[in-house]
mmCIF file of N, CA and C in Angstrom:
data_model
loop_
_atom_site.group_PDB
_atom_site.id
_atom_site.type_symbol
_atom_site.label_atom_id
_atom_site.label_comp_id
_atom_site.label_asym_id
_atom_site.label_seq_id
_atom_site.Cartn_x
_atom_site.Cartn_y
_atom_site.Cartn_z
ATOM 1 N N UNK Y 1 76.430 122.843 104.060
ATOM 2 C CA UNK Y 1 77.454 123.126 105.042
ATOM 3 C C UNK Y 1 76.782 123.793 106.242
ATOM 4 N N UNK Y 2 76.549 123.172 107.410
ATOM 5 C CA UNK Y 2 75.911 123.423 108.600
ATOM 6 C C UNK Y 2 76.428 124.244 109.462
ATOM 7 N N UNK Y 3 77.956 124.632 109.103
ATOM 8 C CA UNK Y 3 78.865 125.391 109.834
ATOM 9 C C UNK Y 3 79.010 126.699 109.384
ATOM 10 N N UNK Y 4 78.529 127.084 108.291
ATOM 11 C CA UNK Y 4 78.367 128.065 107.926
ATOM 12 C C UNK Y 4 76.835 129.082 107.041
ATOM 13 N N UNK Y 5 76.064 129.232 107.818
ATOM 14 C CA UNK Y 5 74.523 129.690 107.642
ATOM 15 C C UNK Y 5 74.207 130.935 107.467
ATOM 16 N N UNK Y 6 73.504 131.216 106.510
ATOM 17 C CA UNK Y 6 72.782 133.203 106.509
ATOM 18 C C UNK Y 6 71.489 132.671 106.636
ATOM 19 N N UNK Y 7 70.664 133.317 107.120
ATOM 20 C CA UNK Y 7 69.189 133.436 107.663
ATOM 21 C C UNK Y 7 68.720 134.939 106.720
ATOM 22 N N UNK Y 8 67.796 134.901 106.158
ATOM 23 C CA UNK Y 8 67.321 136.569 105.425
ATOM 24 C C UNK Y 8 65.839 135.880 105.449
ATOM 25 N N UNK Y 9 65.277 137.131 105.739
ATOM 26 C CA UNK Y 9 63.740 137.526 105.838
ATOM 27 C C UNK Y 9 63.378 138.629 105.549
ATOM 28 N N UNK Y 10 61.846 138.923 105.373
ATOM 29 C CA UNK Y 10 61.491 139.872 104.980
ATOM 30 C C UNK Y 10 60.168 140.296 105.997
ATOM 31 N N UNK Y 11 60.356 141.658 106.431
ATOM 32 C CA UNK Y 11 59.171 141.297 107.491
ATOM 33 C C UNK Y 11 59.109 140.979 108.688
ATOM 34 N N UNK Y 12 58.158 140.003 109.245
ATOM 35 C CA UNK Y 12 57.993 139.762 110.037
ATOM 36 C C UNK Y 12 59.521 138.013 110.191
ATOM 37 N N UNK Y 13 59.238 137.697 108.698
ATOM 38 C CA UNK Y 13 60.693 137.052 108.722
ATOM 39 C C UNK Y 13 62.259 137.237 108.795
ATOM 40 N N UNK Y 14 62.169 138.604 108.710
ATOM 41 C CA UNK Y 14 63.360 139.029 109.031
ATOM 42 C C UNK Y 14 63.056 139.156 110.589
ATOM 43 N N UNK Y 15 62.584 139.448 111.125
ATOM 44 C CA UNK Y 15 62.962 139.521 112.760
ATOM 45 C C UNK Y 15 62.917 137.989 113.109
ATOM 46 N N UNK Y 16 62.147 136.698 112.759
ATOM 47 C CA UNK Y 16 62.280 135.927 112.600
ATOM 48 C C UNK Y 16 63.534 135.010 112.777
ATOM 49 N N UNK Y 17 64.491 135.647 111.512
ATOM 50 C CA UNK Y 17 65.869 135.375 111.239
ATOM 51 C C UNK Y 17 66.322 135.747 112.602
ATOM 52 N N UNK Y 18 66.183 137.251 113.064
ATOM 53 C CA UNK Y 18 67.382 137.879 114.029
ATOM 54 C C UNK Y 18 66.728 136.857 115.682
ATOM 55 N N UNK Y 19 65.567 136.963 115.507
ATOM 56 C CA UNK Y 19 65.195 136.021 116.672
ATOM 57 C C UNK Y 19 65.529 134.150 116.792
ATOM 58 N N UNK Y 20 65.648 133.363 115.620
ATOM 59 C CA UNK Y 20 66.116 132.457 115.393
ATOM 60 C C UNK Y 20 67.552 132.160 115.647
ATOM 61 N N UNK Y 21 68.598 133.199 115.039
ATOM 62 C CA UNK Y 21 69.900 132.771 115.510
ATOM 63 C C UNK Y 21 70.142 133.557 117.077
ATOM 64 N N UNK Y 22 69.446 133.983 117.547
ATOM 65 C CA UNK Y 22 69.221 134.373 118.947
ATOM 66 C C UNK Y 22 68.926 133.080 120.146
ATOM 67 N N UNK Y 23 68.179 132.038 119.595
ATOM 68 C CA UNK Y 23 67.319 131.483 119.969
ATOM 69 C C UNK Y 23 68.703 130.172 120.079
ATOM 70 N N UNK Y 24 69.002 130.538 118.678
ATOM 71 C CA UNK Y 24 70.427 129.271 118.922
ATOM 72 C C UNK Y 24 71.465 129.378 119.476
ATOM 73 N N UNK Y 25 71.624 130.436 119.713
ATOM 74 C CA UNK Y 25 73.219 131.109 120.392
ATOM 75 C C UNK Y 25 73.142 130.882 121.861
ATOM 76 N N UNK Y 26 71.886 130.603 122.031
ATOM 77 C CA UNK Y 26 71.005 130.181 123.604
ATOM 78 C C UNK Y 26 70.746 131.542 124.395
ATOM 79 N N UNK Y 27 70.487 132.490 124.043
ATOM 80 C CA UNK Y 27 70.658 133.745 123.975
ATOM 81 C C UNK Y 27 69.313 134.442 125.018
ATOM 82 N N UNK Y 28 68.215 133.353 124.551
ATOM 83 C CA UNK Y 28 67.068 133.785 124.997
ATOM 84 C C UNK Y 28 66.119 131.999 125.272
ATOM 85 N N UNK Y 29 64.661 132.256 125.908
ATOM 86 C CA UNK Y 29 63.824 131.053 125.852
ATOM 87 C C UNK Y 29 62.619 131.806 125.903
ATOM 88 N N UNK Y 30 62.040 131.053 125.078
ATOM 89 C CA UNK Y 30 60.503 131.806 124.390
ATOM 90 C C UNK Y 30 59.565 130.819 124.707
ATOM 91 N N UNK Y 31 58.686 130.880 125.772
ATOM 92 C CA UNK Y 31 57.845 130.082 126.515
ATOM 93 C C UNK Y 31 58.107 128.591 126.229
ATOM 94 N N UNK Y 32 59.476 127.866 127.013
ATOM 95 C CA UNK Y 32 60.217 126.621 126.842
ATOM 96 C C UNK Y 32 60.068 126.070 125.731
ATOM 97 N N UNK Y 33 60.291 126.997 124.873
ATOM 98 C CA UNK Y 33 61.223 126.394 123.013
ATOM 99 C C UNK Y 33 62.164 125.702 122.967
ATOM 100 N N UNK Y 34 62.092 124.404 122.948
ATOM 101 C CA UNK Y 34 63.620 124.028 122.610
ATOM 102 C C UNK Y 34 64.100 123.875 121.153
ATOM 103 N N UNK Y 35 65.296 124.571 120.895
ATOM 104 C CA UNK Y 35 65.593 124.781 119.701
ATOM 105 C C UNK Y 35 67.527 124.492 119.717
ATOM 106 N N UNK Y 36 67.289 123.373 118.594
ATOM 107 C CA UNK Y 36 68.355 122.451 118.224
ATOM 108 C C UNK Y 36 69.930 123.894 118.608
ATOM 109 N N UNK Y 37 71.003 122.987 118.964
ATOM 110 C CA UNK Y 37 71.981 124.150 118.767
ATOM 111 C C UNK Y 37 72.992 123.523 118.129
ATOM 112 N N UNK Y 38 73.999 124.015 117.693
ATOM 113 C CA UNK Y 38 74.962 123.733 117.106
ATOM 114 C C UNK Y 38 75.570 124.494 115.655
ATOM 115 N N UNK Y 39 74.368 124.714 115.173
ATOM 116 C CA UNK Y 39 74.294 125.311 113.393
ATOM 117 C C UNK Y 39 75.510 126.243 113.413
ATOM 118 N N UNK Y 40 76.002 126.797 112.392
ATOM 119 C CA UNK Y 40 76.846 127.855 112.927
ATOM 120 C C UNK Y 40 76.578 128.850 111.678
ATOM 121 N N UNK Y 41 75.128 129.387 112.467
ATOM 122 C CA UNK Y 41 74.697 130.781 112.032
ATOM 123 C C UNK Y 41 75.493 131.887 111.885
ATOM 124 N N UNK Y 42 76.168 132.120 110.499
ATOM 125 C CA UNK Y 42 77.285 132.866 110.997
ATOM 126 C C UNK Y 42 76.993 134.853 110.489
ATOM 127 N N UNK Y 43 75.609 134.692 109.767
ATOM 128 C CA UNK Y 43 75.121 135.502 109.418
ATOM 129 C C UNK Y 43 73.410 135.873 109.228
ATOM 130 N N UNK Y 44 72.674 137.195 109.578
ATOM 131 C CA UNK Y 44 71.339 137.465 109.127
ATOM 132 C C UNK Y 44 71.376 138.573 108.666
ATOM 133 N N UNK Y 45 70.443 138.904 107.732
ATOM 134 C CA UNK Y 45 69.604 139.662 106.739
ATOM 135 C C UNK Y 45 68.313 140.186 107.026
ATOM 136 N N UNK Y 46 68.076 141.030 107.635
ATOM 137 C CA UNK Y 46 66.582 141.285 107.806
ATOM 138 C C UNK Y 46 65.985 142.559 106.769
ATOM 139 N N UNK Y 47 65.136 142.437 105.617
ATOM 140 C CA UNK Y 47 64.809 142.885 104.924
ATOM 141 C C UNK Y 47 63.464 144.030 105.312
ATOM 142 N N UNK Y 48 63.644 145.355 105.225
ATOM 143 C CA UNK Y 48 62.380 145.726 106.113
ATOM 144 C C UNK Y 48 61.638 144.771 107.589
ATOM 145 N N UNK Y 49 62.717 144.442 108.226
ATOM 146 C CA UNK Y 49 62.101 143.699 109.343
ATOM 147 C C UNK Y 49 60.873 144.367 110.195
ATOM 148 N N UNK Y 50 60.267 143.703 110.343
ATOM 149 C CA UNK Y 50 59.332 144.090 112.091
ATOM 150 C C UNK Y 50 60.143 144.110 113.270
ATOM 151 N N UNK Y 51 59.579 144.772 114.216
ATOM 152 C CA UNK Y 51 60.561 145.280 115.337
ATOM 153 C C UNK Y 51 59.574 144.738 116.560
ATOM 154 N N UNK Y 52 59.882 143.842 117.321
ATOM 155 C CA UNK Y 52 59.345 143.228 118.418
ATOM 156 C C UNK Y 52 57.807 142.729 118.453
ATOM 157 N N UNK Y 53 57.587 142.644 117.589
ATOM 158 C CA UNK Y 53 56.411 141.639 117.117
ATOM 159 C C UNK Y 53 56.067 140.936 118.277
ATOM 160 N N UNK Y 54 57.502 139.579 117.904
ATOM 161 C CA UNK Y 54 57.195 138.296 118.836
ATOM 162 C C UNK Y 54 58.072 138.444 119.991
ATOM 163 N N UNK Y 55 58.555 139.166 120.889
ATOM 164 C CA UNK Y 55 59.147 139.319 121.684
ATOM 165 C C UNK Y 55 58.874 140.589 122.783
ATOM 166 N N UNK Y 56 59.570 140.706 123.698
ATOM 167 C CA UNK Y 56 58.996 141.983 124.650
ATOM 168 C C UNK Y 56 60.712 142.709 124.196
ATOM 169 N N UNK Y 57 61.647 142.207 123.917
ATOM 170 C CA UNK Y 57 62.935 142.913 124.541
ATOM 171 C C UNK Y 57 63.862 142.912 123.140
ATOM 172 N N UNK Y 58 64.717 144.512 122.307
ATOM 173 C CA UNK Y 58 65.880 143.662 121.426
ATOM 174 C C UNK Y 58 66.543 142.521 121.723
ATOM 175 N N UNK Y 59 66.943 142.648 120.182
ATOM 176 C CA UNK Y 59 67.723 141.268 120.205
ATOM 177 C C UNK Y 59 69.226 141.577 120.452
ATOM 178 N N UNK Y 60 69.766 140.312 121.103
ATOM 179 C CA UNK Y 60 71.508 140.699 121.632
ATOM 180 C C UNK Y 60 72.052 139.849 120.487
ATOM 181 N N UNK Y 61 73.019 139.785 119.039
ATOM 182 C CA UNK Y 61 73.470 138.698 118.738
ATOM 183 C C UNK Y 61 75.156 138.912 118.731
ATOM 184 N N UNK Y 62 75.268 137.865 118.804
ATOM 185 C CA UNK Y 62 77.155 138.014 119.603
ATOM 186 C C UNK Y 62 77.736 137.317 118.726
ATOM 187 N N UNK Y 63 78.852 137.564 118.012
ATOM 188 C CA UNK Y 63 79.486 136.680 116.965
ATOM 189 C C UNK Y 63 78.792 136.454 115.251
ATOM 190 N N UNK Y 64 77.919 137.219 115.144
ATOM 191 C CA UNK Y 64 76.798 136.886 114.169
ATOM 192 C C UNK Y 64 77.056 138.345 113.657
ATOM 193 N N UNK Y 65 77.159 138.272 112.038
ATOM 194 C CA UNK Y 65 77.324 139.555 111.689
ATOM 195 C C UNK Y 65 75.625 139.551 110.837
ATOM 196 N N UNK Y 66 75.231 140.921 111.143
ATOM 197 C CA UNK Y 66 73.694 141.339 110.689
ATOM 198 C C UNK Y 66 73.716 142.289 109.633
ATOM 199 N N UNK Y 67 72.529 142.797 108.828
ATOM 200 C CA UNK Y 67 72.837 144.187 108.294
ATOM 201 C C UNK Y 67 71.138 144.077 108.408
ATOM 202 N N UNK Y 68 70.246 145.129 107.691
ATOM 203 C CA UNK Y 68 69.044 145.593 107.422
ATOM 204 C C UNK Y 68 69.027 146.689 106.596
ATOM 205 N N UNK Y 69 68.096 145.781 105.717
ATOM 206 C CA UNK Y 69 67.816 147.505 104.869
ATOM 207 C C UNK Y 69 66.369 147.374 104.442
ATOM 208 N N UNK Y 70 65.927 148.569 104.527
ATOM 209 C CA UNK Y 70 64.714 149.705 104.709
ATOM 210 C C UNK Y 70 65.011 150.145 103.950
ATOM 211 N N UNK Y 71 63.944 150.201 102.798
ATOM 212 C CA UNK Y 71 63.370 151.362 102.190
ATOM 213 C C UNK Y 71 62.121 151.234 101.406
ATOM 214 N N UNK Y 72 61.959 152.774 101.520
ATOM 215 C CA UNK Y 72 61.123 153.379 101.334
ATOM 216 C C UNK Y 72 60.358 153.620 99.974
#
């Protein structure tokens, strides 16, 4: 079901995730990526994520419910 998607990573894949449904929401362009749209990412998971790794700026996600958990 394409209309309804969770993304979870761990890491550097969890920012991954939060940068991916970013990427689809058309949100951002990462040195002219084109990346399919339509999916309907309706959720991410970032597990101990990395924090701006691959990017200069947070992430904005709009309509997309997130959580993260850290620990220690």
């Amino acid at each position: 079901d394409l209309d309804r998607i969770a993304l979870i990573g761990h890491s550097r894949g969890g920012e991954a995730a939060v940068l991916a449904a970013e990427l689809e929401a058309g949100g951002r362009e990462i040195g002219g990526l084109q990346v399919p749209r339509g999916f309907g990412i309706r959720s991410v998971v970032g597990l101990a994520p990395s924090d701006g790794m691959a990017r200069g700026a947070p992430p904005i996600l709009r309509d997309v419910r997130n959580g993260t958990s850290i620990r220690s």
